[in-house]
Coordinates of C-alpha atoms in Angstrom, one line a residue:
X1 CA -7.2 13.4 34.5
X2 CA -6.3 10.2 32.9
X3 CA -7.8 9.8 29.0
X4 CA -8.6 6.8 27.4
X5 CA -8.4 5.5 23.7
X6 CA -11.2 3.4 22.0
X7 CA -11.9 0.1 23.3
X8 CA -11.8 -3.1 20.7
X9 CA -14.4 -5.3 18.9
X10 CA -18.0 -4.1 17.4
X11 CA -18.3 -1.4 20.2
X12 CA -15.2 0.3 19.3
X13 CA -16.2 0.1 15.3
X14 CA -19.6 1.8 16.0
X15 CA -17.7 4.3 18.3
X16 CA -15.9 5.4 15.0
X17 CA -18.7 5.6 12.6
X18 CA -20.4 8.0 15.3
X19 CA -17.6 10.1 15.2
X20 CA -17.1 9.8 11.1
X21 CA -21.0 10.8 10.9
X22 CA -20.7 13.5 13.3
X23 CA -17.8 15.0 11.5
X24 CA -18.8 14.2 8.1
X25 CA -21.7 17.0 8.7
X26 CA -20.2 19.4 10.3
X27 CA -17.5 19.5 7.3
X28 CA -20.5 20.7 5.3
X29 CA -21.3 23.6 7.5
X30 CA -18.0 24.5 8.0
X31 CA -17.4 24.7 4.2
X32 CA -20.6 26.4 3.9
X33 CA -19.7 29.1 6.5
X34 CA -16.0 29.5 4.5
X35 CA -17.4 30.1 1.7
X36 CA -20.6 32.2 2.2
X37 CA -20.3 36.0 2.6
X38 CA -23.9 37.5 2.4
X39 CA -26.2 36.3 3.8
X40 CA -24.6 34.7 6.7
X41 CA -22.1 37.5 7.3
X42 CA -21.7 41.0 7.7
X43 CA -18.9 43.0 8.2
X44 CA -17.9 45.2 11.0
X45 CA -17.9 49.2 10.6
X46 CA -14.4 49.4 12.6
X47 CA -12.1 46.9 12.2
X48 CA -13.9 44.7 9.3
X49 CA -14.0 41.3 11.4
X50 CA -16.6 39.5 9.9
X51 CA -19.8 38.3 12.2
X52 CA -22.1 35.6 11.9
X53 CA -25.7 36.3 11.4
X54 CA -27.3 34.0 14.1
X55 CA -30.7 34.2 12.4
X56 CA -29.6 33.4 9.0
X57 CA -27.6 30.5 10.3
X58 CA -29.8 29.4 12.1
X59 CA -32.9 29.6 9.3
X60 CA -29.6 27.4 6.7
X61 CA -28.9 25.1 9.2
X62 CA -32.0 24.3 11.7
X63 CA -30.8 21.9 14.9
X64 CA -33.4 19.1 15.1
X65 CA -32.8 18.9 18.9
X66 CA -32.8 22.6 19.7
X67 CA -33.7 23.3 23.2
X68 CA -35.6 26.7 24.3
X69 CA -32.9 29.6 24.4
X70 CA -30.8 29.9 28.1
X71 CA -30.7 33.5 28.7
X72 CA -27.0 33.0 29.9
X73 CA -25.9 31.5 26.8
X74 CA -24.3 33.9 24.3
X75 CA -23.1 32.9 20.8
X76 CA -19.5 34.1 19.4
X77 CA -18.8 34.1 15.7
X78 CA -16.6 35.6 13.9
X79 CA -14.5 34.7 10.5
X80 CA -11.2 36.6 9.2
X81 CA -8.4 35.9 6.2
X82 CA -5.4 36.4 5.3
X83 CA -1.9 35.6 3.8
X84 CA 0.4 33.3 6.3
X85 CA 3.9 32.7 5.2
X86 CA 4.1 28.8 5.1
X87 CA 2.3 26.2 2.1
X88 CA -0.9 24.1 2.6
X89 CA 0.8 21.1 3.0
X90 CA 3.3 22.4 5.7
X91 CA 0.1 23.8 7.4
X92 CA -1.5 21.0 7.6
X93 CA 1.0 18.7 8.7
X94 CA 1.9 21.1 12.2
X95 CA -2.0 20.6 12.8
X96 CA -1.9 17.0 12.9
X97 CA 1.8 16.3 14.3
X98 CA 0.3 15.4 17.8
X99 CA 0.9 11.1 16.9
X100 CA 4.8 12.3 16.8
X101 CA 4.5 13.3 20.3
X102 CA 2.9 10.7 22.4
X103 CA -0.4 12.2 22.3
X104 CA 0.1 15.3 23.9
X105 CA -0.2 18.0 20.7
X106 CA 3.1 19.8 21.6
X107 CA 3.1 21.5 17.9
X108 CA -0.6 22.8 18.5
X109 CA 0.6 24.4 21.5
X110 CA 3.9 26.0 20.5
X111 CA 2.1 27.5 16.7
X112 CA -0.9 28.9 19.3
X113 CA 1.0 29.8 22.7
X114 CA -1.6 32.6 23.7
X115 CA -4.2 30.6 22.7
X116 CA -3.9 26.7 23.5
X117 CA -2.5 26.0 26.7
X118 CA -3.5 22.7 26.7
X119 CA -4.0 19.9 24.2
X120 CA -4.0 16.1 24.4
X121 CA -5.0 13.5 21.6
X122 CA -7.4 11.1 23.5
X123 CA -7.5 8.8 20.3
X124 CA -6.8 8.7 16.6
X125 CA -9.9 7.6 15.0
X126 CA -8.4 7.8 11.7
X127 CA -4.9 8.4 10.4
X128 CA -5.4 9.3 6.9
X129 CA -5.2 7.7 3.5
X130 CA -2.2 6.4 2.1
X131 CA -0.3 8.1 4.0
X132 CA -2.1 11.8 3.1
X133 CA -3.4 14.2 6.3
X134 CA -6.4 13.9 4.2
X135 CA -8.9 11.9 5.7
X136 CA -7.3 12.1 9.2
X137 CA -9.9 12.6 12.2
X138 CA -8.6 12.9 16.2
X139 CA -10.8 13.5 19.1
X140 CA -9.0 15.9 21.2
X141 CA -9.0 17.9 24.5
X142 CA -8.2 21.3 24.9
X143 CA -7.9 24.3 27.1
X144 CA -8.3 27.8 25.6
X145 CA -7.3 30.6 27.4
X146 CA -6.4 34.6 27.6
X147 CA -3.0 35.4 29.1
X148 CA -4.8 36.8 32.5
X149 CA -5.3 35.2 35.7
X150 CA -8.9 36.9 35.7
X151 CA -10.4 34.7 32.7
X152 CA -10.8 31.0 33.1
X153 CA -9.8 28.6 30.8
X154 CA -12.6 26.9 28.1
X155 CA -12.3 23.2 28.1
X156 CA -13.6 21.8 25.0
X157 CA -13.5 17.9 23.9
X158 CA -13.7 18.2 20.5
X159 CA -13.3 16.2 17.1
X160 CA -10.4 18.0 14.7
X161 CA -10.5 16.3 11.5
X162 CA -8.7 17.8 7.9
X163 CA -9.6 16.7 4.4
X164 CA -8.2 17.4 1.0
X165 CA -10.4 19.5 -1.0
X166 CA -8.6 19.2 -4.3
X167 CA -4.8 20.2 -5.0
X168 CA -3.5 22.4 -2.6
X169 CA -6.3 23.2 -0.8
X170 CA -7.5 22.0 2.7
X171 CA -10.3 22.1 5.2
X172 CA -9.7 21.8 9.0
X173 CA -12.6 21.2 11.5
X174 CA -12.9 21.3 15.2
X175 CA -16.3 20.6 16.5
X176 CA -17.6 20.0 20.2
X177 CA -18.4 16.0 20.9
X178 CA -19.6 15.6 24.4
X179 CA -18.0 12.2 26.2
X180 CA -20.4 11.8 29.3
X181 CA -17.3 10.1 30.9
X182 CA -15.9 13.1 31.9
X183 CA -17.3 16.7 33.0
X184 CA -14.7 19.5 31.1
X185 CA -16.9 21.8 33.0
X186 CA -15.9 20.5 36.7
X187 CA -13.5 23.4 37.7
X188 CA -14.5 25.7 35.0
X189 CA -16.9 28.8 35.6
X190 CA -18.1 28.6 31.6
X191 CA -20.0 26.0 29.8
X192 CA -18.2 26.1 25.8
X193 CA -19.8 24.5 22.9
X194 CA -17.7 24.5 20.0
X195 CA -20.4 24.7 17.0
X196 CA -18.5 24.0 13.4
X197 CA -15.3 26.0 13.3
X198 CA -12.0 25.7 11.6
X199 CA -10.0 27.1 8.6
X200 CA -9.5 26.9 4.6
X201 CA -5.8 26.6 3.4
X202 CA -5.4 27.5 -0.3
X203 CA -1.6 27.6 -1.6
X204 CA -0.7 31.0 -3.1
X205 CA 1.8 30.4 -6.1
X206 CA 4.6 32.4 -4.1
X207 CA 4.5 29.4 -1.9
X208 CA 2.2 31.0 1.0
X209 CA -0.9 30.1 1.8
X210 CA -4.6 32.0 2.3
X211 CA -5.9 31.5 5.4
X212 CA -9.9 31.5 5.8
X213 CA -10.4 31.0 9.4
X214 CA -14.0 30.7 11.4
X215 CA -14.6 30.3 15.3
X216 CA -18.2 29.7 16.5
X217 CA -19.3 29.2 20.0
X218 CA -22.0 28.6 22.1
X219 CA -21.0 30.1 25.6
X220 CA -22.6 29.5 28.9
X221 CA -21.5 31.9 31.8
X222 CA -21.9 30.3 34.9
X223 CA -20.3 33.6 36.8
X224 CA -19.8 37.0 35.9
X225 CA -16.5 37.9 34.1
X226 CA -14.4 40.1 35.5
X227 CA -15.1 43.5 34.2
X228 CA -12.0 44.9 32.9
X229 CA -12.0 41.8 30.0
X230 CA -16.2 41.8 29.9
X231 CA -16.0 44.2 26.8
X232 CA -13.0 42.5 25.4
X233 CA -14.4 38.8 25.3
X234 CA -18.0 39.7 24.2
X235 CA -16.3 41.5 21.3
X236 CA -15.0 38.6 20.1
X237 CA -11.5 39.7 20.5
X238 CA -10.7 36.9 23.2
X239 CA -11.6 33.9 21.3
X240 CA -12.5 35.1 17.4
X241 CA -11.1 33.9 13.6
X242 CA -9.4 37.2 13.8
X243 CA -6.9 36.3 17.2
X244 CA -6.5 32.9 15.4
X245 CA -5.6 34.1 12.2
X246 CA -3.1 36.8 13.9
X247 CA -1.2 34.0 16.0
X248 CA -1.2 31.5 13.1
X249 CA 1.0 34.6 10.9
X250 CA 2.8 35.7 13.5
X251 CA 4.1 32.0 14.3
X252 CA 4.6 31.2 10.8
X253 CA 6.4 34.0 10.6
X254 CA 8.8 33.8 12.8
X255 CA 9.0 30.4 11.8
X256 CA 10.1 31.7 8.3
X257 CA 12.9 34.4 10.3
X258 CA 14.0 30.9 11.7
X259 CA 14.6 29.4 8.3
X260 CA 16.4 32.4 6.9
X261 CA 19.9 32.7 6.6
X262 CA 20.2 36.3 6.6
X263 CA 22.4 37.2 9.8
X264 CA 20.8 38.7 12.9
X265 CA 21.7 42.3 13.9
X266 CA 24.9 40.9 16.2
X267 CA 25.8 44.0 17.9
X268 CA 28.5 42.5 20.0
X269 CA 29.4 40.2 17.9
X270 CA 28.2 38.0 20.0
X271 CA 25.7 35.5 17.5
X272 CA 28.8 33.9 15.0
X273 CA 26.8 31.7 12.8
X274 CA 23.3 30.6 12.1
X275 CA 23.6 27.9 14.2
X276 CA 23.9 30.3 16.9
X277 CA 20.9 32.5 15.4
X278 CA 18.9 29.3 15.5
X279 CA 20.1 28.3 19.3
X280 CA 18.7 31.5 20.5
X281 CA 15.8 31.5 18.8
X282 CA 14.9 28.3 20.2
X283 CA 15.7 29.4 23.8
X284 CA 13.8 32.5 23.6
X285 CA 11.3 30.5 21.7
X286 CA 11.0 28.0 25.3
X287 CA 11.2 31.7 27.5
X288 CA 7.9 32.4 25.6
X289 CA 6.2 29.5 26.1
X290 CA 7.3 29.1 29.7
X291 CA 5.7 32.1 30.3
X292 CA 2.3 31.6 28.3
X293 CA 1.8 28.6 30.4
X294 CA 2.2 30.3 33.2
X295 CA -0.7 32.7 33.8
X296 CA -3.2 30.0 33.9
X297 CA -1.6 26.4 35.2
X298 CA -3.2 23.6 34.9
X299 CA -3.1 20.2 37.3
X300 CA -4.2 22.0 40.5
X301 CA -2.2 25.0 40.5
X302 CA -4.8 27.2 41.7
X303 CA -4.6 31.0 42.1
X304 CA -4.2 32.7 45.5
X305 CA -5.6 36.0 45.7
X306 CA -3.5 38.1 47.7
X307 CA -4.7 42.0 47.8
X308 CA -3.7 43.3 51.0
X309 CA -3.7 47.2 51.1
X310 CA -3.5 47.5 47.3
X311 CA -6.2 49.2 45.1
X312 CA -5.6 45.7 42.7
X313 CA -5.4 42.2 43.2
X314 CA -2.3 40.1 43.0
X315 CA -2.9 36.1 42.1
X316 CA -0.7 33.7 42.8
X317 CA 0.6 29.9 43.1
X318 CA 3.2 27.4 44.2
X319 CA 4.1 25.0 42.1
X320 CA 7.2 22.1 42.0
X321 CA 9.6 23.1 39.2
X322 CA 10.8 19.6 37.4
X323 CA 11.8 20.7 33.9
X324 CA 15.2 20.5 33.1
X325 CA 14.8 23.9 31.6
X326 CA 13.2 25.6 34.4
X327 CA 15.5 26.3 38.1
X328 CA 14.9 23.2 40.0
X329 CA 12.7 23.6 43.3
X330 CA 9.7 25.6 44.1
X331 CA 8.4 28.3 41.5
X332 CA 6.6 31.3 42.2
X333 CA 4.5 32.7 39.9
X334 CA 2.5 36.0 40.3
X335 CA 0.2 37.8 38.2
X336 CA -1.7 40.9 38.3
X337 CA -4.1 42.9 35.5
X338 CA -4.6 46.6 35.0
X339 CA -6.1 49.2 32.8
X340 CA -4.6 52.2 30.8
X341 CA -6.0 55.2 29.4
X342 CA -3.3 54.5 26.5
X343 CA -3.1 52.7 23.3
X344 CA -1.8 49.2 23.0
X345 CA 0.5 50.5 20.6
X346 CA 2.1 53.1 23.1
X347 CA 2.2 50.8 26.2
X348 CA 4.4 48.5 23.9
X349 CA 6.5 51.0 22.7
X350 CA 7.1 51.8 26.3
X351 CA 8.3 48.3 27.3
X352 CA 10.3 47.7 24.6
X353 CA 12.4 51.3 24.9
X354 CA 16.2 50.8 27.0
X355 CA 15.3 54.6 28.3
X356 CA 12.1 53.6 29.9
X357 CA 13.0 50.5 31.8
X358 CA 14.8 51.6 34.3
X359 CA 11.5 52.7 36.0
X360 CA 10.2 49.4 36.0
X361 CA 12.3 46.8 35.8
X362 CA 14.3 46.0 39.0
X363 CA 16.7 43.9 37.1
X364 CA 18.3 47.2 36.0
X365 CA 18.3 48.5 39.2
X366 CA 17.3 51.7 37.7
X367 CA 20.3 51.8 35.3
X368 CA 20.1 52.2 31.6
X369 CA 20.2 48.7 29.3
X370 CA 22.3 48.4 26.5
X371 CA 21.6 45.9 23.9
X372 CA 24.4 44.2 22.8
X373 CA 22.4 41.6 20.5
X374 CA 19.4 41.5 17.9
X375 CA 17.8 39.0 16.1
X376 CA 14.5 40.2 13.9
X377 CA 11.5 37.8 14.2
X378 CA 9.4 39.8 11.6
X379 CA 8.8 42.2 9.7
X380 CA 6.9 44.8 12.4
X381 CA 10.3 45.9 13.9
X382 CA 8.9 44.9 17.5
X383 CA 9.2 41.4 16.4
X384 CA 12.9 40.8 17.7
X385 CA 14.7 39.1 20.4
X386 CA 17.0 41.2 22.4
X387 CA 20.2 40.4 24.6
X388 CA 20.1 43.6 26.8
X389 CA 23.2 44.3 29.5
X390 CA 22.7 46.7 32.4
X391 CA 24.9 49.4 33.4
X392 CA 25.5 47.7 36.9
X393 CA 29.1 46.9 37.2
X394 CA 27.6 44.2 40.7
X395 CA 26.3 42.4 37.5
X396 CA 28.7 41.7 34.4
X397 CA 28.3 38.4 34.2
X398 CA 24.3 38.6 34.4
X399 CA 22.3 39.6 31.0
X400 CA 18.3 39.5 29.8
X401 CA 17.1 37.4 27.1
X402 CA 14.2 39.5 26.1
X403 CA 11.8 38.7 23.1
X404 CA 8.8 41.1 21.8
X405 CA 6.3 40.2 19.3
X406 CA 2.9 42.2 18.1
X407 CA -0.1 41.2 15.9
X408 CA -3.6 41.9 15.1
X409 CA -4.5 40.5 18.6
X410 CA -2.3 42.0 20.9
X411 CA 1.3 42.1 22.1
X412 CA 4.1 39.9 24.9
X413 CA 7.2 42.1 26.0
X414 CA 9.0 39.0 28.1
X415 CA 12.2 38.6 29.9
X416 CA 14.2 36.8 31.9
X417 CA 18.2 36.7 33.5
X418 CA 20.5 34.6 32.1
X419 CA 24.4 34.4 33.2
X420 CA 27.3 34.7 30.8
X421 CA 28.1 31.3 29.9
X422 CA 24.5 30.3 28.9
X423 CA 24.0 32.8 26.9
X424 CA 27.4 32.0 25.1
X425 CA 26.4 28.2 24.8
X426 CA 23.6 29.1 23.3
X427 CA 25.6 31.9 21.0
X428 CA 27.9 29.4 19.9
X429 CA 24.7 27.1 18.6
X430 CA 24.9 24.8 21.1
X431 CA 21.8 23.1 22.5
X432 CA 20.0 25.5 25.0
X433 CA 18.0 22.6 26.4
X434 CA 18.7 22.7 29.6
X435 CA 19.3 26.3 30.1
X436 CA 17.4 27.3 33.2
X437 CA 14.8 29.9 32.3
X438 CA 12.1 31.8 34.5
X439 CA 10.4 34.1 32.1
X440 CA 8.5 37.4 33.5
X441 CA 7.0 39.4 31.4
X442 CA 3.5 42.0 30.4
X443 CA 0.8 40.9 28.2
X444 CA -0.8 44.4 25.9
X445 CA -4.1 43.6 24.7
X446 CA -7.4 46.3 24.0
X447 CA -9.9 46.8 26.1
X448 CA -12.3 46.0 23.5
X449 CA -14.3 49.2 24.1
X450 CA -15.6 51.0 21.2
X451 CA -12.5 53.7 21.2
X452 CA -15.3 56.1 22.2
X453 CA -12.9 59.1 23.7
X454 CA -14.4 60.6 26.7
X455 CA -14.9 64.2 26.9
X456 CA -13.0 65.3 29.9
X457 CA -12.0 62.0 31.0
X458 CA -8.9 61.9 33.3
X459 CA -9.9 59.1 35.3
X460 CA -6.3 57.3 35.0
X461 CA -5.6 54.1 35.2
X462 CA -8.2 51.5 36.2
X463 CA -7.1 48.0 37.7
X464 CA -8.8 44.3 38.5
X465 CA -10.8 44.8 41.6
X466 CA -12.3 47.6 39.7
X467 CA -16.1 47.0 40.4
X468 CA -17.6 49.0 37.1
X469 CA -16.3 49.2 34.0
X470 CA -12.9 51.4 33.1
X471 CA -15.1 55.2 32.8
X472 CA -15.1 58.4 33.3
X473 CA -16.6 60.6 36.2
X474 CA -19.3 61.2 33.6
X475 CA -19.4 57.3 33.1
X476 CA -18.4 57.5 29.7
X477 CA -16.4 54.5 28.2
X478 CA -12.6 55.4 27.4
X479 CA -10.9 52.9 24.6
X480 CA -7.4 52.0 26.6
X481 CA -5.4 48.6 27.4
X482 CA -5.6 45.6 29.4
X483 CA -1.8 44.9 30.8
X484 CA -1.5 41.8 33.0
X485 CA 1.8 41.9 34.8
X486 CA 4.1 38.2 35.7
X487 CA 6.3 37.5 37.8
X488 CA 8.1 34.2 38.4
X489 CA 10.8 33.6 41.2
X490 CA 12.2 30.6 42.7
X491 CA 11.5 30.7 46.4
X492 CA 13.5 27.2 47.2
X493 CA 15.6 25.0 46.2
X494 CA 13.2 21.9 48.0
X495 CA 10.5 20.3 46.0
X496 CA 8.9 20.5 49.7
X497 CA 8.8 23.9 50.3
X498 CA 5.3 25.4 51.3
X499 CA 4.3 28.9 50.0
X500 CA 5.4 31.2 53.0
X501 CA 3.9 34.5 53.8
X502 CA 7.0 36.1 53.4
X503 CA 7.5 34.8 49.4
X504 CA 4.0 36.2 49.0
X505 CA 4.6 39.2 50.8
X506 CA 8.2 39.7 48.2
X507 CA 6.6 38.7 45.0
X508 CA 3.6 41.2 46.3
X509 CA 5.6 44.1 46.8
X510 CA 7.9 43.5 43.5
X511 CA 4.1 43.3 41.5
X512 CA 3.1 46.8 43.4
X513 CA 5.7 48.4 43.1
X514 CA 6.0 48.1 39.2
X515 CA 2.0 48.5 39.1
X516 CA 2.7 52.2 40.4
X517 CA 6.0 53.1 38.4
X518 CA 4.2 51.8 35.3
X519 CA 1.2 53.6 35.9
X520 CA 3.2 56.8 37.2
X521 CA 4.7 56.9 34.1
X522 CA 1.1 57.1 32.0
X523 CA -0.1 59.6 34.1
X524 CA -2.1 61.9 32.9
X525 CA -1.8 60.2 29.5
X526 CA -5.0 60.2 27.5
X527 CA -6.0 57.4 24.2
X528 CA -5.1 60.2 21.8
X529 CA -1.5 59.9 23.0

């Protein structure tokens, strides 16, 4: 889909004071939703996210064209704060960096990976004053999604525009603006309506920032979600302030790792310098994002479902590899989502362990991994990128780049081969550019249930062509995770290569055959584990 900029003359001027007004408004409910606690939010008993009272709102800030209520429209609202590791200004400036990069908003996607994976500047209405963010005002387009194959992306045009509130302090808004040029909704099973959302950025005086953040949606489900993520979306877990909030830290974290010139934990002594530290951050950085954009591509690349005899799905698509950091040819990529009666926690703990992956990673070949370099990400010690080596003399030149990270929202355990002398070019702080990569990897989120432990539950593990909801025998809800499993492999070297029953049939049995070693391995595991 091709967007267009403004067109010139009177037309284009009254385009732009439409969006100004528009904007201008939604800035004051945005600022009024910031800065409000009671009566327009309450907090939750469990995990203290905040929730918008939809009455209250609605009773501050009537809509003069409000239609009769669609019973399939649900709202989502949610607002959470805390303390991220970069300045206001800094903040600010990765928001609006999408000019520097021929409007596609590169630095939007890599500071929300998980999040965003799409965005695209359709036109810059305004640019700022005197060369200040403030003032600045884009209309966008965007693609939100969760890192399963079961959940469709939300396609949202949308107005982002900042404003200075006073010294080190800053308002962001994104807010829904319908173009009737183009349907977002075409090839999308929900209608999104992005009512006033966005974030407060006040500078700390030990050079952080606080972060107030607010989401609110308007969400029309033209088909039933799949089951396992119904509870987790409807909580507001998917799409909330508080997965927003977590995935702005945790990037501006590792961001501040990068900056750092403490040296990594170089077990080999393989990582000499920082430059080196910084090379492999930046590859592993790539790995991560190759991955993220993955699980949902965009342009056509639709999903194949491919059950067979399994007791779970297995989605999959072909697409042409071009990237000069990606193997050149035809790419595989396979995806698959499952529940466990365990905690998030424990089911990362579980990937991240050298004595547990030989049961389900074939890269080992059921050997033992040794790591033989660490670099720390964060503070959580599951915030690190790993250079593992497996006991397989068949295999000395071959090593896995492997990076971790958890937050409030969830966690990514991704991997992917890499020979020798690419990991030394990157070592030596070389540019790792054009390092081929093909990231696999598991995605750890909650189930969103209400941790309600069932009394006698021993239902196991639960997958995605479940038909009910992850219970009991007694139909009880059990609190566990949502794991979605990737898998990328090149299947030819020709950009002309069709998928073949027999790269479905491999990339199938590698996907169901760590489905059952994974889920062999939690058996008879319970939540309270």
């Amino acid at each position: 889909m091709e967007y267009g900029g403004g067109s010139g003359g009177a037309d284009s001027s009254d385009k732009k004071k439409r969006y100004h007004r528009h904007t201008a408004l939604q800035i004051q409910i945005l600022e009024s939703l910031l800065q409000t606690d009671e009566p327009l939010w309450t907090k939750g008993l469990k995990d203290g996210m905040e929730i918008l009272n939809i009455d209250n709102y609605k009773r501050l800030f009537p809509r003069h064209n409000d239609t009769p209520k669609n019973p399939n429209v649900r709202t989502e609202a949610s607002k959470a704060s805390g303390v991220v590791m970069m300045n206001s200004l800094q903040l600010v400036d990765m928001f609006f960096d999408s000019v520097k990069c021929h409007f596609f908003n590169i630095k939007w996607i890599e500071l929300f990976p998980t999040i965003v994976s799409r965005a695209r500047t359709i036109e810059v209405i305004s640019s700022g004053l005197l060369g200040s963010p403030s003032g600045s005002l884009q209309l966008m387009y965007e693609e939100l999604q969760v890192l399963s194959p079961l959940v469709p992306a939300r396609q949202l045009y949308l107005l982002r525009s900042v404003q200075q509130i006073e010294q080190g302090s800053w308002a962001v808004v994104n807010v829904s603006y319908d173009l009737p040029q183009y349907n977002p909704y075409a090839q999308s099973r929900f209608k999104v309506h992005r009512l006033p959302s966005g974030c407060f950025i006040q500078d700390m005086p030990n050079g952080y920032s606080k972060v107030t953040w607010v989401e609110h949606m308007e969400v029309e489900e033209v088909a039933l979600n799949d089951r396992l993520y119904r509870d987790f979306i409807h909580s507001g877990l998917a799409f909330g302030a508080k997965r927003w909030l977590a995935s702005l830290q945790r990037a501006c974290e590792r961001t501040s790792s990068l900056m750092t010139t403490t040296m990594s934990h170089d077990i080999g002594g393989g990582i000499p310098s920082p430059e080196g530290k910084r090379s492999m951050m930046k590859l592993s950085k790539r790995m991560v994002n190759n991955f993220c954009s993955s699980i949902n591509p965009s342009n056509g690349h639709q999903w194949t479902s491919h059950s067979g005899m399994n007791e779970f799905e297995v989605r999959a698509t072909l697409h042409k590899s071009t990237d000069p950091g990606q193997p050149n040819g035809m790419v595989l990529s396979a995806s698959t989502t499952i529940w466990l009666p365990v905690t998030p926690q424990n089911v990362f703990d579980f990937f991240r362990d050298g004595r547990t992956r030989p049961q389900w990673d074939v890269l080992s070949n059921q050997n033992p991994v040794q790591e033989v370099a660490h670099i720390s990400t964060g503070t959580h010690p599951g915030n690190c990128i790993s250079v593992l080596r497996a006991y397989t003399p068949s295999q000395n030149n071959m090593l896995i780049l492997q990076e971790s990270c958890i937050d409030a929202s969830g966690s990514l355990v991704v991997y992917c081969p890499v020979d020798l002398p690419a990991i030394n070019i990157a070592m030596n702080g070389e540019d790792p550019s054009y390092i081929p990569l093909l990231p696999s990897g598991f995605v750890i989120t909650t189930d969103g249930h209400n941790e309600i432990k069932s009394e006698g539950n021993t239902s196991g593990a639960s997958t995605s062509k479940t038909t009910s909801d992850p219970t009991s025998e007694h139909g009880t809800a059990s609190t566990g995770s949502l794991v979605t499993v990737v898998f990328q492999i090149q299947v030819s070297s020709l950009p002309s290569a069709k998928m073949s029953p027999e790269s479905l049939a491999t990339v199938n049995n590698l996907i169901t055959n760590t489905v059952h070693q994974i889920k062999a391995s939690f058996n008879g595991c319970s939540t309270s584990t």
